[in-house]
mmCIF file of C-alpha atoms in Angstrom:
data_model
loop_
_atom_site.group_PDB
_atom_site.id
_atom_site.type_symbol
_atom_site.label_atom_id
_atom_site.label_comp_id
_atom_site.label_asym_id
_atom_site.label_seq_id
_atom_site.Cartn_x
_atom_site.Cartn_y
_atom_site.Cartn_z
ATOM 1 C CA UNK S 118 73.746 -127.052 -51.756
ATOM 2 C CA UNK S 119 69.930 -126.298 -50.909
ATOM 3 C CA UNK S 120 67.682 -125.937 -53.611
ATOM 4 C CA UNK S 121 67.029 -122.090 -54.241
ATOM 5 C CA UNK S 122 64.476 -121.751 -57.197
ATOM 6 C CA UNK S 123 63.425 -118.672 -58.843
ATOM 7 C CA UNK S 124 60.197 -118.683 -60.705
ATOM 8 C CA UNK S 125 59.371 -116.073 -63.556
ATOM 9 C CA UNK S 126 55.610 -115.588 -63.185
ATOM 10 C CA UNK S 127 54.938 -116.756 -59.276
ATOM 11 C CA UNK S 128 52.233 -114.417 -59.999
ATOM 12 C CA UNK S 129 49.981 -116.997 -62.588
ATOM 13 C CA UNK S 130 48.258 -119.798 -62.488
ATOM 14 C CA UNK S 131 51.142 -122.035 -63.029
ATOM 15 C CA UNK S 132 54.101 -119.812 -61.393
ATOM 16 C CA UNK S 133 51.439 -119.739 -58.106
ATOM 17 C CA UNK S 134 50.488 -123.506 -57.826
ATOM 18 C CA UNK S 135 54.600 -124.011 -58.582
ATOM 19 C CA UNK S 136 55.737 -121.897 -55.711
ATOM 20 C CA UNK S 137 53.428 -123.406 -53.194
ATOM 21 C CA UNK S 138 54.715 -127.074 -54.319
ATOM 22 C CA UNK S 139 58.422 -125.918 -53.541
ATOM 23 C CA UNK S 140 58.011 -124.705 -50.362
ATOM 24 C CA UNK S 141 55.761 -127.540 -49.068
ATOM 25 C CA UNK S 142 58.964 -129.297 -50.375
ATOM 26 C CA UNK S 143 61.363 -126.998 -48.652
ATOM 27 C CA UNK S 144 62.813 -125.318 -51.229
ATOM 28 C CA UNK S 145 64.310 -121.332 -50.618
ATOM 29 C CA UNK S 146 61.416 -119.922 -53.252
ATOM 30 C CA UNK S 147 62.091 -116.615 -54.944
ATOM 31 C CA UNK S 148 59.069 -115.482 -57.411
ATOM 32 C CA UNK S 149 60.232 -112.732 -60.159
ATOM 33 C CA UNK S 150 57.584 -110.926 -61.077
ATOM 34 C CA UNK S 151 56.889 -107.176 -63.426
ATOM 35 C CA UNK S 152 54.570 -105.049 -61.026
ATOM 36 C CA UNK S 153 52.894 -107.717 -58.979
ATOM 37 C CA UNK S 154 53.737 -108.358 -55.136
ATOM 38 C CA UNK S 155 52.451 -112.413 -54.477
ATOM 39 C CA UNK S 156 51.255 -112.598 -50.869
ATOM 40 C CA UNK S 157 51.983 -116.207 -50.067
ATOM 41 C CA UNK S 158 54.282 -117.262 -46.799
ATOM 42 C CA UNK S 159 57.525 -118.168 -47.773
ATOM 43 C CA UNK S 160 58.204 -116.661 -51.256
ATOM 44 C CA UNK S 161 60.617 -113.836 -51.617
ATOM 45 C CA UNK S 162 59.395 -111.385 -54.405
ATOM 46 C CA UNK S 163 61.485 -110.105 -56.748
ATOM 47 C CA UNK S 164 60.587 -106.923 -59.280
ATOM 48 C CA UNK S 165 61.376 -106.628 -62.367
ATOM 49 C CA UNK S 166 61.704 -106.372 -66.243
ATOM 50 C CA UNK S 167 62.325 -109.076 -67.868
ATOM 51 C CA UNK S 168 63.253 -107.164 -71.458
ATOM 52 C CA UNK S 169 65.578 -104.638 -69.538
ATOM 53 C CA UNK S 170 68.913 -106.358 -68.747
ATOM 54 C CA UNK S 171 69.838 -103.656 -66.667
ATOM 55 C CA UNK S 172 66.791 -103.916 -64.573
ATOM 56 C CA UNK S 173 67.365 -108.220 -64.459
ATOM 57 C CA UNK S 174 71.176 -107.544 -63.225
ATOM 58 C CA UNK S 175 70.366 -105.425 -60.275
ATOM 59 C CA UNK S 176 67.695 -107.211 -59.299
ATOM 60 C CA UNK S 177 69.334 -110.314 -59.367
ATOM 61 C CA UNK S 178 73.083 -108.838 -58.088
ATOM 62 C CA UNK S 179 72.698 -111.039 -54.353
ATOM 63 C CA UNK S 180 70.615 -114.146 -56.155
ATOM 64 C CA UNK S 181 72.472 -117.586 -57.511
ATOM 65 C CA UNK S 182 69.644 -119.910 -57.907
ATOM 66 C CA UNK S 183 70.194 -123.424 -58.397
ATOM 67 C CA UNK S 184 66.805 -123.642 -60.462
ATOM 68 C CA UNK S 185 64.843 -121.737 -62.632
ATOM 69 C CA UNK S 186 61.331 -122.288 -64.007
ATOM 70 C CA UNK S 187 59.805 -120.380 -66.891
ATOM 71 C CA UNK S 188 55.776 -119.787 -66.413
ATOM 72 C CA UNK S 189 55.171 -116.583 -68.000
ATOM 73 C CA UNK S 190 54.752 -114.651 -70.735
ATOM 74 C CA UNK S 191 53.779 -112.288 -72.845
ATOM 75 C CA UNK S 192 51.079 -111.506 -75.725
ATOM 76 C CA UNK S 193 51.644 -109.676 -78.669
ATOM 77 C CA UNK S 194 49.854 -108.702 -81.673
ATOM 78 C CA UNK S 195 51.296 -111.551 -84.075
ATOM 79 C CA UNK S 196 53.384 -114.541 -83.732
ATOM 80 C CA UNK S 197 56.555 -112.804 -84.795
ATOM 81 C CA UNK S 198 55.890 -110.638 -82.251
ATOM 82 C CA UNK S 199 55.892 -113.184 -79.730
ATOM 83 C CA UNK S 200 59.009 -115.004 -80.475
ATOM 84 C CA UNK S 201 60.768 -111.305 -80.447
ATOM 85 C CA UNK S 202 59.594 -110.592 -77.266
ATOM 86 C CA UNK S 203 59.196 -113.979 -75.324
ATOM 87 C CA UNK S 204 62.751 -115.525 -76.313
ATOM 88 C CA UNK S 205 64.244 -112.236 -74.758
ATOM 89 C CA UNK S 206 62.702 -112.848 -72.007
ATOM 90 C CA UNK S 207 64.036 -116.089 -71.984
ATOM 91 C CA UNK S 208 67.988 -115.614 -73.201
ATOM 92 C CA UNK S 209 67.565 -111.938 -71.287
ATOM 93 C CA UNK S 210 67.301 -113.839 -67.636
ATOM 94 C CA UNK S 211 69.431 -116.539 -68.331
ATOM 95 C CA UNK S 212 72.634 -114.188 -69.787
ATOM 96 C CA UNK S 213 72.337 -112.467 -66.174
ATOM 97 C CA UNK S 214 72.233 -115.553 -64.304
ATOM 98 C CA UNK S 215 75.288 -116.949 -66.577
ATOM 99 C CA UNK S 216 78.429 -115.389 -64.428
ATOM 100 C CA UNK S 217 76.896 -116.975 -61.653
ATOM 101 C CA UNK S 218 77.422 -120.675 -62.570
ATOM 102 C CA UNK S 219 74.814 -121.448 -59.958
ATOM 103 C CA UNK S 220 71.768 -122.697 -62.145
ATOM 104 C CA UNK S 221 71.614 -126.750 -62.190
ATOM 105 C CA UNK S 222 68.445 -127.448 -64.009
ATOM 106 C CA UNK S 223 66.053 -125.059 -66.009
ATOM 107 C CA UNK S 224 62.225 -125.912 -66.951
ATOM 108 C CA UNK S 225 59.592 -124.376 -69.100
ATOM 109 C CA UNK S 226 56.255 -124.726 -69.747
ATOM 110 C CA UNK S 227 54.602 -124.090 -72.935
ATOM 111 C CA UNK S 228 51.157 -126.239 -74.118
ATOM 112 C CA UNK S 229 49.618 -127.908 -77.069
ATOM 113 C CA UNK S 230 50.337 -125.199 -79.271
ATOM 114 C CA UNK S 231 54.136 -127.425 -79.660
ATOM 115 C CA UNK S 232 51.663 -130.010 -81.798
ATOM 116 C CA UNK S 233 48.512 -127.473 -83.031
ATOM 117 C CA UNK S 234 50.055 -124.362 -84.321
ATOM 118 C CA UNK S 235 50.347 -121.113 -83.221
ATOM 119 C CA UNK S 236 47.221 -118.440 -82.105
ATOM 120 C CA UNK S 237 47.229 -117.107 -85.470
ATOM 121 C CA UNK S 238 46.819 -120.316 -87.451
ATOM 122 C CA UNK S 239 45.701 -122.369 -83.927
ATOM 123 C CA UNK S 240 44.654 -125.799 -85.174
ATOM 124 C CA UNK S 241 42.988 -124.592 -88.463
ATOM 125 C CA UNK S 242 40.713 -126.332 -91.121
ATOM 126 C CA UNK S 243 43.086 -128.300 -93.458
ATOM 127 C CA UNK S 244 45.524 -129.026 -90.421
ATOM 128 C CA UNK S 245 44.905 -132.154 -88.779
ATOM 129 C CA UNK S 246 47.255 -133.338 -86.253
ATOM 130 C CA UNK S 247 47.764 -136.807 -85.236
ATOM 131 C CA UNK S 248 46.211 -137.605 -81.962
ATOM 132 C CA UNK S 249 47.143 -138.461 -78.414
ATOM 133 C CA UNK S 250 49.722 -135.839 -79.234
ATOM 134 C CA UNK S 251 53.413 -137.388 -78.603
ATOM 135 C CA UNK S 252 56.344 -135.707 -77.250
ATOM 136 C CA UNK S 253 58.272 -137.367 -80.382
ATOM 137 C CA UNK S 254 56.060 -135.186 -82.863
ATOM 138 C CA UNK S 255 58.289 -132.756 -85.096
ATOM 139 C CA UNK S 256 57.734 -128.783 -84.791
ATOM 140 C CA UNK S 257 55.322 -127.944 -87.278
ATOM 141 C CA UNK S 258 56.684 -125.873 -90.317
ATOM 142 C CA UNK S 259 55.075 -122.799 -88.191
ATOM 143 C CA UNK S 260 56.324 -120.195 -86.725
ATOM 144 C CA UNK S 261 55.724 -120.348 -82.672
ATOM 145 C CA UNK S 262 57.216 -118.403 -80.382
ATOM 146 C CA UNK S 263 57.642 -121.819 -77.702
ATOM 147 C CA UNK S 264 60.323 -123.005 -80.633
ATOM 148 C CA UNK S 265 62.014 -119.636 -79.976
ATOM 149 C CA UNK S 266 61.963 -120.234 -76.188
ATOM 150 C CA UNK S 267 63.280 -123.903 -76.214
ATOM 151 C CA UNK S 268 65.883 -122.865 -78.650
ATOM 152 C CA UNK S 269 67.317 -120.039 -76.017
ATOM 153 C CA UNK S 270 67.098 -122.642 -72.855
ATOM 154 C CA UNK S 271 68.716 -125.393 -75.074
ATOM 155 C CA UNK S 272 71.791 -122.655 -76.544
ATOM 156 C CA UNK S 273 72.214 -121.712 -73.251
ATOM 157 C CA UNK S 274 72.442 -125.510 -71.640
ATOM 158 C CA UNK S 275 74.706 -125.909 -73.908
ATOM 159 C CA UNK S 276 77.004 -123.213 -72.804
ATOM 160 C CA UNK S 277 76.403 -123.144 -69.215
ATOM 161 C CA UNK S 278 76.132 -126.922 -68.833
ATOM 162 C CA UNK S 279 72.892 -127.015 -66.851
ATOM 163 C CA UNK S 280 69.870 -129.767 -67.464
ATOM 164 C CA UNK S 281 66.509 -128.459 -68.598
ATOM 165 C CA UNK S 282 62.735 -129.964 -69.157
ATOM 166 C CA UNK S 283 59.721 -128.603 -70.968
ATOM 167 C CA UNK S 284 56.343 -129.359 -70.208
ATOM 168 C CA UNK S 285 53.809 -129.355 -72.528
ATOM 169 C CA UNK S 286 50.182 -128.641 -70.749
ATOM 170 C CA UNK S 287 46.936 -128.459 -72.329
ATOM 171 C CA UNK S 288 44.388 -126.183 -70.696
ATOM 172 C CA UNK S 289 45.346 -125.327 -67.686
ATOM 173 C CA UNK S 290 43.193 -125.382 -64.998
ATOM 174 C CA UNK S 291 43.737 -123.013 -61.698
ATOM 175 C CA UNK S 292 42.762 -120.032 -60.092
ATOM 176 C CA UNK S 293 44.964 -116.639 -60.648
ATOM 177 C CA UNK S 294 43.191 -112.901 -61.252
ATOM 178 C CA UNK S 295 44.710 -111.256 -64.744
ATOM 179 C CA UNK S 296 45.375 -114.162 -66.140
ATOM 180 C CA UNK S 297 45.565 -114.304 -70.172
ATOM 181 C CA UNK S 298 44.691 -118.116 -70.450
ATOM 182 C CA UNK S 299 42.200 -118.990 -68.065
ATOM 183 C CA UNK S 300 39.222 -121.341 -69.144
ATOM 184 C CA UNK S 301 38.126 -121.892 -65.111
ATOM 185 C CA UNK S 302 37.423 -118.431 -63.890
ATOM 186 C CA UNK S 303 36.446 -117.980 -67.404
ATOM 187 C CA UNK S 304 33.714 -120.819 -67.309
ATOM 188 C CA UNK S 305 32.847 -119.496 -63.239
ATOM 189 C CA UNK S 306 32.188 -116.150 -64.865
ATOM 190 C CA UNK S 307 30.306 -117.115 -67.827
ATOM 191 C CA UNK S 308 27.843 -119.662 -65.336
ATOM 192 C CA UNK S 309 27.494 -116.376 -62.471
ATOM 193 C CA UNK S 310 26.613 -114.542 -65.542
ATOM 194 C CA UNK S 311 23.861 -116.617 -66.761
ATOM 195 C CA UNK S 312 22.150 -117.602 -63.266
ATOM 196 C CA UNK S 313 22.163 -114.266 -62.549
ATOM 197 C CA UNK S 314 20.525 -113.195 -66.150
ATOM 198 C CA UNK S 315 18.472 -116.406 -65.741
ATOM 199 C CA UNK S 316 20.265 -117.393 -69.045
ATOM 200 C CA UNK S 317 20.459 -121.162 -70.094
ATOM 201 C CA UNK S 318 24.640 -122.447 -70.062
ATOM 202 C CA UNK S 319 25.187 -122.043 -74.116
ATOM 203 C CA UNK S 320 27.789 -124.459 -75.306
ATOM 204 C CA UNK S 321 29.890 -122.060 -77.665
ATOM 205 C CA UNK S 322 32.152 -124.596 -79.020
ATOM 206 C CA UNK S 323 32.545 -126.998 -82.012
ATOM 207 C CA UNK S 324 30.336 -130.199 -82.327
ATOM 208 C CA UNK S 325 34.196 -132.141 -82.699
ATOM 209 C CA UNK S 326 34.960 -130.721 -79.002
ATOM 210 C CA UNK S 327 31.506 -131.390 -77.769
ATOM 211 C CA UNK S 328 31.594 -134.689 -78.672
ATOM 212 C CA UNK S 329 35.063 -135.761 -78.614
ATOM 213 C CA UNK S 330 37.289 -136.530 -76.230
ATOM 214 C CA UNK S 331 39.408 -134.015 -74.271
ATOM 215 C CA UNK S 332 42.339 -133.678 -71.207
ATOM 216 C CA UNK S 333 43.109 -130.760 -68.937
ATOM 217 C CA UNK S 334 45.850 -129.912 -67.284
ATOM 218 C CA UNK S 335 45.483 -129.036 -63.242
ATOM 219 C CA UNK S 336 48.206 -126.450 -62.329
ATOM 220 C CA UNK S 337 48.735 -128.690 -59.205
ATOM 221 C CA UNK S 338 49.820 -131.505 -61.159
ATOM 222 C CA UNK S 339 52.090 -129.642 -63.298
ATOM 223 C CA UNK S 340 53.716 -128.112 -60.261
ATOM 224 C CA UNK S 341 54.198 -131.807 -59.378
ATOM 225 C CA UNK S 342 56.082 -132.839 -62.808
ATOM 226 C CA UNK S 343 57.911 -129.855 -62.589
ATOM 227 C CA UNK S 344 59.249 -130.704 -59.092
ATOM 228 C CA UNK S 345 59.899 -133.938 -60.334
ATOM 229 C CA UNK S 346 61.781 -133.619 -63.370
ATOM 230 C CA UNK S 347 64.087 -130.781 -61.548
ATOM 231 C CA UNK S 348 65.036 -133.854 -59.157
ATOM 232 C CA UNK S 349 64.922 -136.845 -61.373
ATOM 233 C CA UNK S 350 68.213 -137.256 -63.220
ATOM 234 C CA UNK S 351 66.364 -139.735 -66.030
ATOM 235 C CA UNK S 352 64.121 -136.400 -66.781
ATOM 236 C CA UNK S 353 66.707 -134.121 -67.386
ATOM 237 C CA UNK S 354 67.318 -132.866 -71.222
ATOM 238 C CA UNK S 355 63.670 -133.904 -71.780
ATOM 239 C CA UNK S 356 60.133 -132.516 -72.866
ATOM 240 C CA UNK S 357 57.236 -134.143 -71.267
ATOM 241 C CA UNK S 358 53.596 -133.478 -71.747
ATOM 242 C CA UNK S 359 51.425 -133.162 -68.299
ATOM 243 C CA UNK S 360 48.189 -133.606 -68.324
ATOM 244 C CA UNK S 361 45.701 -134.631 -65.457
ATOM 245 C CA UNK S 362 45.559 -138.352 -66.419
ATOM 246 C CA UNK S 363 41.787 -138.637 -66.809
ATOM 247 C CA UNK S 364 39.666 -138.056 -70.087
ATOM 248 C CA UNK S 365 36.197 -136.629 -70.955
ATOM 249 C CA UNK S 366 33.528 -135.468 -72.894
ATOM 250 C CA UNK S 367 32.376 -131.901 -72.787
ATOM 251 C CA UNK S 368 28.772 -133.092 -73.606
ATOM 252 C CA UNK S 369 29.199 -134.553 -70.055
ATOM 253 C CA UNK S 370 31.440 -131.983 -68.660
ATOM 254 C CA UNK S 371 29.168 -129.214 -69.386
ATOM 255 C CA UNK S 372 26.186 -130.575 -68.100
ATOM 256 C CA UNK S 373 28.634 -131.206 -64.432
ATOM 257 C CA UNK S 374 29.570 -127.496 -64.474
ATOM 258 C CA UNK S 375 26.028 -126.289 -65.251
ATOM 259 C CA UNK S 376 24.562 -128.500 -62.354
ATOM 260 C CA UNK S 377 27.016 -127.335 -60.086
ATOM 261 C CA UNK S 378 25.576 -123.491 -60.557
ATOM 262 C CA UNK S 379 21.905 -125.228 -60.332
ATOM 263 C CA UNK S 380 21.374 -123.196 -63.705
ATOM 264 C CA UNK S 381 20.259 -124.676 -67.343
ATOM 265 C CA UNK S 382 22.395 -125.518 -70.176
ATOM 266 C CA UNK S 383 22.408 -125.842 -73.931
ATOM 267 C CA UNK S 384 24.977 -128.210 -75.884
ATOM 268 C CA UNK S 385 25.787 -127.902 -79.632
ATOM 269 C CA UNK S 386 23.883 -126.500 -82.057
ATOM 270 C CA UNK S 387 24.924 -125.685 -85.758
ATOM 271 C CA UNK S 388 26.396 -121.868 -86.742
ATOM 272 C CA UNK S 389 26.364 -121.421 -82.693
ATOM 273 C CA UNK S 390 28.152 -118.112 -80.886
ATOM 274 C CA UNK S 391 31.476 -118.192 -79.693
ATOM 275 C CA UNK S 392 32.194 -117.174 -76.211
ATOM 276 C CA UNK S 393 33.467 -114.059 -76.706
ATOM 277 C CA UNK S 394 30.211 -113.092 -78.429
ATOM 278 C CA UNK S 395 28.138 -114.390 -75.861
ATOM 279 C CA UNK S 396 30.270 -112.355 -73.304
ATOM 280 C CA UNK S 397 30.918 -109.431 -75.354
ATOM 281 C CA UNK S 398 28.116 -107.044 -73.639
ATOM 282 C CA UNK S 399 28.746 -108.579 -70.234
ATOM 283 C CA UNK S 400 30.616 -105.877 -68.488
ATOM 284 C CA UNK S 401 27.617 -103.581 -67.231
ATOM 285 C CA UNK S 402 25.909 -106.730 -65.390
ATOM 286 C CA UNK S 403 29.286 -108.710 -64.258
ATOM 287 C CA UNK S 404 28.972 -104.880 -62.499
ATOM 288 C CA UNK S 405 26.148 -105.472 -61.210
ATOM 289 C CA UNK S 406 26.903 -108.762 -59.705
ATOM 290 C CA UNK S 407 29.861 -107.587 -58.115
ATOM 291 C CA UNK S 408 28.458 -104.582 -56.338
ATOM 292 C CA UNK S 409 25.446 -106.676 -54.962
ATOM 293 C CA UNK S 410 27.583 -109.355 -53.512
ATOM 294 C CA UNK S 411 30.430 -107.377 -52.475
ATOM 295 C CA UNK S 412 33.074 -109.194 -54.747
ATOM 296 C CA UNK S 413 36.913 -108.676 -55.271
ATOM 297 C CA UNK S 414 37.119 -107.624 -58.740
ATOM 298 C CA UNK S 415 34.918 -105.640 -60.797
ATOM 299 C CA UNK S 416 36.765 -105.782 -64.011
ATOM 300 C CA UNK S 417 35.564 -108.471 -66.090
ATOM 301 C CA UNK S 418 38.471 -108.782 -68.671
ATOM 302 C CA UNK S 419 40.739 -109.411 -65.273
ATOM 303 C CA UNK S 420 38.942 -112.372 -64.682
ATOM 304 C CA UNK S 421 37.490 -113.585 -67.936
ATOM 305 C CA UNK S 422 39.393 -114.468 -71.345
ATOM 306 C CA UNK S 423 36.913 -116.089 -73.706
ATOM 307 C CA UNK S 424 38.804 -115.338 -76.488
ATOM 308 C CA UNK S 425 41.524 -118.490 -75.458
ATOM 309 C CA UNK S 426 38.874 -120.625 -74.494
ATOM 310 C CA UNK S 427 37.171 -120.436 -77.910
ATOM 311 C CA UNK S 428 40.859 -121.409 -79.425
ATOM 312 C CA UNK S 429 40.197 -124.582 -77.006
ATOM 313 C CA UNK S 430 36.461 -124.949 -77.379
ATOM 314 C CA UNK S 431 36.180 -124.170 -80.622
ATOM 315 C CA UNK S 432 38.840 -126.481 -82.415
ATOM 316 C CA UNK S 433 37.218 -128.681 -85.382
ATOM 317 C CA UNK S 434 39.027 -131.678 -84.123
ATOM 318 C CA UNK S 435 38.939 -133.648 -80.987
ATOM 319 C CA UNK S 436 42.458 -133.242 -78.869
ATOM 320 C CA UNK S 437 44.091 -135.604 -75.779
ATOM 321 C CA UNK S 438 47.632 -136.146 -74.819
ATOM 322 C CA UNK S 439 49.890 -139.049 -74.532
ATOM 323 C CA UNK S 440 51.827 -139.068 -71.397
ATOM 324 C CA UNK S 441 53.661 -142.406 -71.348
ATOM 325 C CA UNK S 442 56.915 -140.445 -71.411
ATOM 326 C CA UNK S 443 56.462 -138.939 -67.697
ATOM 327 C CA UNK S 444 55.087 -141.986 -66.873
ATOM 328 C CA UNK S 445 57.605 -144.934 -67.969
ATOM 329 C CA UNK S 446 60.230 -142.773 -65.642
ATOM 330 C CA UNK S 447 57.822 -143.011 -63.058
ATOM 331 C CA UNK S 448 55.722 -139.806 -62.453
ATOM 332 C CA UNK S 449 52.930 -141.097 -61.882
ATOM 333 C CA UNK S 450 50.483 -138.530 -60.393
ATOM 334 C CA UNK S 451 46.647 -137.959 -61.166
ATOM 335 C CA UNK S 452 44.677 -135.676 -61.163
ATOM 336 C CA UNK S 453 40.269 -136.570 -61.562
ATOM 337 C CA UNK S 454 39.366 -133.486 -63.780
ATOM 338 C CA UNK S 455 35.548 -132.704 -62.512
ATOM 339 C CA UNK S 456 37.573 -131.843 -59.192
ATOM 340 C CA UNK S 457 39.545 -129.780 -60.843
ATOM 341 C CA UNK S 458 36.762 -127.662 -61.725
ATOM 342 C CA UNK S 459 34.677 -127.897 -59.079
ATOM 343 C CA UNK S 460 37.962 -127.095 -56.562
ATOM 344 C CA UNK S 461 38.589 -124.131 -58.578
ATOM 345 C CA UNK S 462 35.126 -122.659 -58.111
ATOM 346 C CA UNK S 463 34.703 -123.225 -54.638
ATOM 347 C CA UNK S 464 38.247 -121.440 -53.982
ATOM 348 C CA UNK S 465 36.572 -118.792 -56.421
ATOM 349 C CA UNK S 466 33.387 -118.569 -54.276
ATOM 350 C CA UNK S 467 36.107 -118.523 -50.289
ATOM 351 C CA UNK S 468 37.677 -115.563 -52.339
ATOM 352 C CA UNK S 469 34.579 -113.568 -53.262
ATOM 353 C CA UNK S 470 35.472 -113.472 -57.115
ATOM 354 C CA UNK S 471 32.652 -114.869 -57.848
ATOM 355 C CA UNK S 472 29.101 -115.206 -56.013
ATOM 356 C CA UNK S 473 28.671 -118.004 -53.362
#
């Protein structure tokens, strides 16, 4: 049987980068999305609601995918919230897909929040986790809504007898408009923003993240474990973390990104701003700056979301990942992380979503 995926969020940073992995690999792509329509060759869009089963069945009547791959979801107000809403999601698609019997492998990704907690208590004074982070750590006595979606995918393996892998990322790195967790464009934005203000680069993190050492996760590389695990029979019924392979500073980091804008920067100081008060009266110039160089989006909050990378920046405790899992059953990709960035921007400059 040919491999037919369907991908819940072709539409994000993740869901994008994964769709354009399978069908370099020849897989039949389908990408499910709410509203959006994803202009890429090959994938076959699909619209719909996730949280209306009625809505799922008739969109889905003609489709029997042999894999499915989780890269979305939703934000709610707190973490109960969440789990509500994003396990539905979850047990919601694969109920419909059930009759089917088609589905041979199902994936998810989720992130670091497995080992630091959730957004309301996101690794908190008091809390220390051990670090490199390891796939063999227990769930935290937390409530997190990427519990709630394992649980559904591993209920529903159970009864439909597929094989399923989660993949922990840290901050994802990749370029997608509207995107709720999005340190890249967010960073882009925040450097266009001071060159054109003639504003120094303000670090607005902890001293711990400035001076310790970090890991990112490219959403290339990810689409690559995901890939692999769906066709590896020793990854199947496993959670891996997937990160880029390298590690860094942000002391050094920082100083690449604000070279690469030509502009000044500033690295910790004590009591500093967070990002999303630096940013917070940013709107009427990011304005500006799009009308004088013609760019694609005007609306700043669909580009920028300082508020989740001051959960990463601002963290009192230095965070990297162990991937030794992925990598004894041979995944062995890599990924150098200043690339990552610097890709990212110049694919942001080619699309006029920021200034060249």
């Amino acid at each position: 049987m040919d491999n037919i995926a369907l991908i819940v969020g072709a539409s994000g940073i993740s869901g994008n980068n994964l769709a354009q992995e399978l069908l370099k690999n020849g897989w039949t792509t389908y990408g499910i999305t709410r509203n959006s329509e994803v202009k890429l060759d090959g994938l076959k869009n699909i619209k719909a609601d996730l949280l209306d089963l009625e809505s799922l069945e008739k969109a889905l009547v003609d489709l029997k995918p042999t894999h499915v791959f989780f890269t979305a979801w939703m934000r709610k107000a707190t973490e109960a919230e969440n789990i509500e809403v994003n396990s539905k999601m979850v047990s919601n698609l694969l109920d419909v897909l059930a009759p089917k019997k088609s589905v041979k492998h199902v994936a998810l990704v989720t992130g670091l929040k497995h080992y630091l907690g959730p957004f309301e208590k996101y690794a908190s004074e008091g809390f220390t986790p051990e670090t490199p982070v390891r796939t063999e750590h227990p769930r935290l006595e937390l409530n997190n809504f990427y519990y709630a979606q394992e649980d559904e995918i591993f209920e529903a393996a159970k009864r439909d007898g597929f094989t399923w892998s989660i993949h922990r990322a840290h901050t994802m790195i990749g370029q997608a408009v509207g995107n709720l967790m999005n340190m890249g464009t967010t960073l882009a934005v925040y450097a266009s923003i001071c060159k054109e203000k003639g504003t120094p680069f303000i670090w607005p993190g902890s001293e711990a993240q400035w001076n310790g050492i970090s890991d990112v996760t490219d959403a290339k590389i990810l689409a690559k474990q995901f890939v692999w695990a769906a066709t590896t029979p020793e990854a199947g019924n496993e959670a891996f973390n997937i990160v880029n392979g390298d590690v860094f500073r942000w002391s050094w980091l920082w100083q690449q990104i604000a070279e690469y804008f030509g502009i000044n920067y500033q690295g910790y100081v004590e009591n500093n701003r967070s990002l999303e008060e630096l940013m917070s009266d940013d709107e009427a110039i990011w304005l500006q700056i799009a009308d004088k160089h013609q760019l694609a989006e005007t609306q700043l909050d669909r580009l920028a979301s300082p508020w989740h990378t001051d959960l990463d920046l601002r963290r009192p405790i230095e965070v990297m990942t162990n991937m030794a899992k992925s990598r004894k059953l041979g995944f062995n990709e890599y990924q150098d992380t200043r690339e990552s960035f610097f890709d990212l921007f110049d694919k942001l400059k080619e699309q006029k979503i920021i200034p060249a």
